Short mmCIF file of C-alpha atoms in Angstrom, two decimals:
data_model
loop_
_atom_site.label_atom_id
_atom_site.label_comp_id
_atom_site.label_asym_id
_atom_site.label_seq_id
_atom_site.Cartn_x
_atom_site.Cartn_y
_atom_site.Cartn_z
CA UNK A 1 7.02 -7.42 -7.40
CA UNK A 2 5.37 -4.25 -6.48
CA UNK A 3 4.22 -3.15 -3.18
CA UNK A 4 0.78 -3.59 -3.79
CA UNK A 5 1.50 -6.97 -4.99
CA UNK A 6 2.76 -7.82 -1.97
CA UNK A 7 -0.22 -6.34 -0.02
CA UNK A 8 -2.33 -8.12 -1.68
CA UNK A 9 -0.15 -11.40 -1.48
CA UNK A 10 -2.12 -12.95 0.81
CA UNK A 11 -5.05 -15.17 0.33
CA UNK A 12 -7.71 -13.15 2.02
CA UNK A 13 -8.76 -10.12 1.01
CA UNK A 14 -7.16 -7.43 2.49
CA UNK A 15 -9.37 -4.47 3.05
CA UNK A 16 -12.75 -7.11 2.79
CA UNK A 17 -15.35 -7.91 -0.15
CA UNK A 18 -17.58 -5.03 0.64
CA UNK A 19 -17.60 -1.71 -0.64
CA UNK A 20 -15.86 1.55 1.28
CA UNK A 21 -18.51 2.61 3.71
CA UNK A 22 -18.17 6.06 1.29
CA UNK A 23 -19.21 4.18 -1.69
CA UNK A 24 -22.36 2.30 0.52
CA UNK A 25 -23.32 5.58 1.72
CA UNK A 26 -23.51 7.38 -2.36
CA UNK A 27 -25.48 4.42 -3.30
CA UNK A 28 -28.75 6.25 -3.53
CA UNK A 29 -26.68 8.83 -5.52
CA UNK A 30 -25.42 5.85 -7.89
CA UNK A 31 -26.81 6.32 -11.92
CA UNK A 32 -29.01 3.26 -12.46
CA UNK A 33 -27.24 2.33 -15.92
CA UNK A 34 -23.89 2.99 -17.69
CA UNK A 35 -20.35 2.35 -17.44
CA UNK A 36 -18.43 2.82 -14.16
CA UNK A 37 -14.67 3.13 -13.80
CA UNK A 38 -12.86 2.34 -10.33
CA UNK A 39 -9.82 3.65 -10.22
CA UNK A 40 -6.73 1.98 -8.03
CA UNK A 41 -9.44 -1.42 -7.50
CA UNK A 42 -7.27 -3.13 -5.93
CA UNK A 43 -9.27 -5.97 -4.81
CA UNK A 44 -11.73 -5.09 -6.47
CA UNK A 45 -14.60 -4.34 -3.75
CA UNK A 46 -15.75 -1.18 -4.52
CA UNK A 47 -15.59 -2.26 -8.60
CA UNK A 48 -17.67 -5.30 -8.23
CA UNK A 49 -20.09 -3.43 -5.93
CA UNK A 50 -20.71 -0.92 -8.64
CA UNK A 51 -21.35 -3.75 -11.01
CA UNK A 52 -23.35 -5.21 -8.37
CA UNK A 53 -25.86 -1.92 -8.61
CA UNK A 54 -25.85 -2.37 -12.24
CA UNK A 55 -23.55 -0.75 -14.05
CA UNK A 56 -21.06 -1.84 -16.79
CA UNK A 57 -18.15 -1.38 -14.66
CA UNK A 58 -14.67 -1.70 -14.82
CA UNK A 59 -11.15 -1.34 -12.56
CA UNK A 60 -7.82 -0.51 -13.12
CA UNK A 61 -4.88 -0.89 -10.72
CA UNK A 62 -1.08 -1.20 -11.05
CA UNK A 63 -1.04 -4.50 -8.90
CA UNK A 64 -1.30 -8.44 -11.13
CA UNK A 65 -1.98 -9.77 -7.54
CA UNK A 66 -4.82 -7.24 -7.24
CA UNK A 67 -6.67 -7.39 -10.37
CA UNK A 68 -6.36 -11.02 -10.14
CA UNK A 69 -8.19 -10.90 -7.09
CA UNK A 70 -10.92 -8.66 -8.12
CA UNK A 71 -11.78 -11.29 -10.96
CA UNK A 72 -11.96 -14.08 -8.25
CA UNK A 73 -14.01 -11.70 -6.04
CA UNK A 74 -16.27 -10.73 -8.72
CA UNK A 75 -16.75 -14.60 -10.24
CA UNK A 76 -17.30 -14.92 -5.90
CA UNK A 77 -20.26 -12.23 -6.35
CA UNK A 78 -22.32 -13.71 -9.71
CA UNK A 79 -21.01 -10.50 -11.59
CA UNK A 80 -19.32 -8.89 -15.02
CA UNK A 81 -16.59 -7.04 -13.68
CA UNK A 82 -13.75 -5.80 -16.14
CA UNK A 83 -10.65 -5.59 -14.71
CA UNK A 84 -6.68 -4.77 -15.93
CA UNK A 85 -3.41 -3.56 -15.04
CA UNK A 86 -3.02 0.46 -16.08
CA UNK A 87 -1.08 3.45 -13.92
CA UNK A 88 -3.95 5.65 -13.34
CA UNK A 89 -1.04 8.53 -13.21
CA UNK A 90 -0.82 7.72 -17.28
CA UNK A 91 -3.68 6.17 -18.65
CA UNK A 92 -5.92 7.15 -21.36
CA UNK A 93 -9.39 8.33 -20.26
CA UNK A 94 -12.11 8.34 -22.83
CA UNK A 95 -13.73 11.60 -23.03
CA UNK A 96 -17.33 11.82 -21.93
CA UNK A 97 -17.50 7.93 -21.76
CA UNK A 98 -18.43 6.63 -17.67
CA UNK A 99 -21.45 7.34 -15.93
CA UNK A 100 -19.19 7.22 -13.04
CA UNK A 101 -15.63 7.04 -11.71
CA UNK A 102 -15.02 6.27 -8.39
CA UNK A 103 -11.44 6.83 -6.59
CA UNK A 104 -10.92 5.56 -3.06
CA UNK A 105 -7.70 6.12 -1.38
CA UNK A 106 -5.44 6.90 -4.43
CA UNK A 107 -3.21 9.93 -4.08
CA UNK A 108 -1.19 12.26 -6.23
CA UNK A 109 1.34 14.81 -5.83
CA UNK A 110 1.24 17.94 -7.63
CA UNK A 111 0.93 18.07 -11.02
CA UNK A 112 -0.02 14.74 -11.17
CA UNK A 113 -3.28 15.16 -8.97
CA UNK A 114 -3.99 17.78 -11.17
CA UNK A 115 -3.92 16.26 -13.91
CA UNK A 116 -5.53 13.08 -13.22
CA UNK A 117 -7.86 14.92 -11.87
CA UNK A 118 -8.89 16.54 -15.02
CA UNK A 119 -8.60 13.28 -17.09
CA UNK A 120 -11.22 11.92 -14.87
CA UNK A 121 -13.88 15.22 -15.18
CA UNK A 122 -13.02 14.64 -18.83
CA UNK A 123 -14.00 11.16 -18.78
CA UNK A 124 -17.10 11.14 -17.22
CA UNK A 125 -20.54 12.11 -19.41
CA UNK A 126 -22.43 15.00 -19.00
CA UNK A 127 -24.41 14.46 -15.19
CA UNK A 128 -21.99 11.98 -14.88
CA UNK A 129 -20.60 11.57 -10.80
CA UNK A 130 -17.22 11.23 -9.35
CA UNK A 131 -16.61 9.59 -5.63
CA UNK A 132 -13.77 10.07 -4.28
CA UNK A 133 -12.01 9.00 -0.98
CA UNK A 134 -8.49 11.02 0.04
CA UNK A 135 -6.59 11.25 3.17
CA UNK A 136 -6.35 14.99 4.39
CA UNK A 137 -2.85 16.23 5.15
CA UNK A 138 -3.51 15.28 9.37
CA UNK A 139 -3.44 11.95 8.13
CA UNK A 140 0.00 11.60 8.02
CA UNK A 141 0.79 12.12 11.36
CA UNK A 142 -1.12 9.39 12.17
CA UNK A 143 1.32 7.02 9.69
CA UNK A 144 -1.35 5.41 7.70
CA UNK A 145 -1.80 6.50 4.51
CA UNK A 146 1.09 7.92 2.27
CA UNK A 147 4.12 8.93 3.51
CA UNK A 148 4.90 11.41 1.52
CA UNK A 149 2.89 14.63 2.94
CA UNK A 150 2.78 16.36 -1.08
CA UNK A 151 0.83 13.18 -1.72
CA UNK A 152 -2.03 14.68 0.35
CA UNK A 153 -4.55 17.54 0.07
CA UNK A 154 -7.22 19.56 2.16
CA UNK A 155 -10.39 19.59 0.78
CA UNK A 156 -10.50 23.15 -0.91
CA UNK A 157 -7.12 21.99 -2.84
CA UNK A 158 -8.66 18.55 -3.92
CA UNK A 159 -12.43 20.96 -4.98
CA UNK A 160 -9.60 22.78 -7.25
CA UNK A 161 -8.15 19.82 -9.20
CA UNK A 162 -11.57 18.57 -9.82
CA UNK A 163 -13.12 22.17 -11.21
CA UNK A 164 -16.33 21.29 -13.26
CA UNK A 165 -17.92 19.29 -10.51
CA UNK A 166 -20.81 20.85 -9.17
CA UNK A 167 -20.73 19.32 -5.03
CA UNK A 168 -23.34 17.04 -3.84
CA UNK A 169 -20.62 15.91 -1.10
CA UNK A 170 -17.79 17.64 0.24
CA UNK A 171 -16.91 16.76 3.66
CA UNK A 172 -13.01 16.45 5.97
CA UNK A 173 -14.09 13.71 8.35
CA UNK A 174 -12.64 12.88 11.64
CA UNK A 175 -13.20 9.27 12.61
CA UNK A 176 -11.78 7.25 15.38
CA UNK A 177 -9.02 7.12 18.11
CA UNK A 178 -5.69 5.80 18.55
CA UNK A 179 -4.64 3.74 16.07
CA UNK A 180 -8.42 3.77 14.66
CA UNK A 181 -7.69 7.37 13.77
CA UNK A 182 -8.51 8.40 10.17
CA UNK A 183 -8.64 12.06 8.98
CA UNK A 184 -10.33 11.58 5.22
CA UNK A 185 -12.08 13.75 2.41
CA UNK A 186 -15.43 12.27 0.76
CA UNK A 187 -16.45 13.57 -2.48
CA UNK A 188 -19.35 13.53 -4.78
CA UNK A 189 -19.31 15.63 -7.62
CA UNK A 190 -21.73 15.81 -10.32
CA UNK A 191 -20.19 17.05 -14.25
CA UNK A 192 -22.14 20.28 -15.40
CA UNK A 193 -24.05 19.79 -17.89
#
């Protein structure tokens, strides 16, 4: 068993059945039709939210545990929601296939970031968007998050990996105190056409 199966072990849903407050906010922003891919689903929320708004969507995460609780949450919700177990580190993007991908809280070291990165501005059609939620660097120090510090970017480093998005978001956002604190990166990027 995996980490993240044991995360999501438990009976409730971990992180809740609604959507990142990121991914509530971009909903104006959200195409009215096509596919959606949520990468790292986990439970599924921000997956099922998407197909909530419409779209054909779909999630991937490395967690059994997880993706069987994304079904559950999205038979819970009244929706289609397409969901399996793939490394996003190694899977096979379509090229030019998703209206949107969305990534909340999944992290990369160097090359890998890169990489993915790529796969994902690859992936998405032409005016096609990419959310994104990552922990800034600050974040560690606050031990939530990843614990390995290469696993984390500032937001000029993160723009780089994801060249070909033209910015509709790019913010570093402070939030909280204590053990509330959060120091994260929200991104919308729109492909060039």
């Amino acid at each position: 068993m995996n980490k993240w199966d044991e995360c999501y072990a438990a009976d409730e849903f971990i992180f809740g059945t609604e959507p990142h407050e990121f991914i509530r906010r971009i909903q104006p922003h959200l195409p009215k039709t096509g596919r959606a891919l949520d990468l790292a689903t986990g439970e599924g929320r921000n997956g099922v939210f998407l197909a909530q708004q419409g779209l054909q969507a779909e999630g991937v995460d490395l967690s059994e545990v997880g993706i069987a609780k994304a079904q559950k949450l999205a038979a819970l919700k009244s929706v289609e929601f397409a969901a399996r177990v793939a490394d996003v580190a190694r899977m096979a993007m379509p090229s030019e296939t998703y209206a949107l991908i969305s990534s909340v809280n999944c992290h990369f070291a160097e090359p890998v970031r890169s990489r993915v990165a790529q796969n994902i501005v690859k992936a998405l059609v032409s005016d096609g968007l990419f959310a994104g939620v990552f922990f800034h660097p600050e974040q560690a120090a606050l031990d939530k998050g990843p614990s390995d510090i290469n696993m984390l970017a500032d937001l000029p480093t993160i723009q780089t990996a994801f060249r070909g998005l033209d910015w509709l978001i790019a913010e570093h956002y402070r939030t909280g105190e204590g053990n509330d604190a959060k120091s994260v990166i929200y991104l919308l990027g729109r492909k060039a056409v």
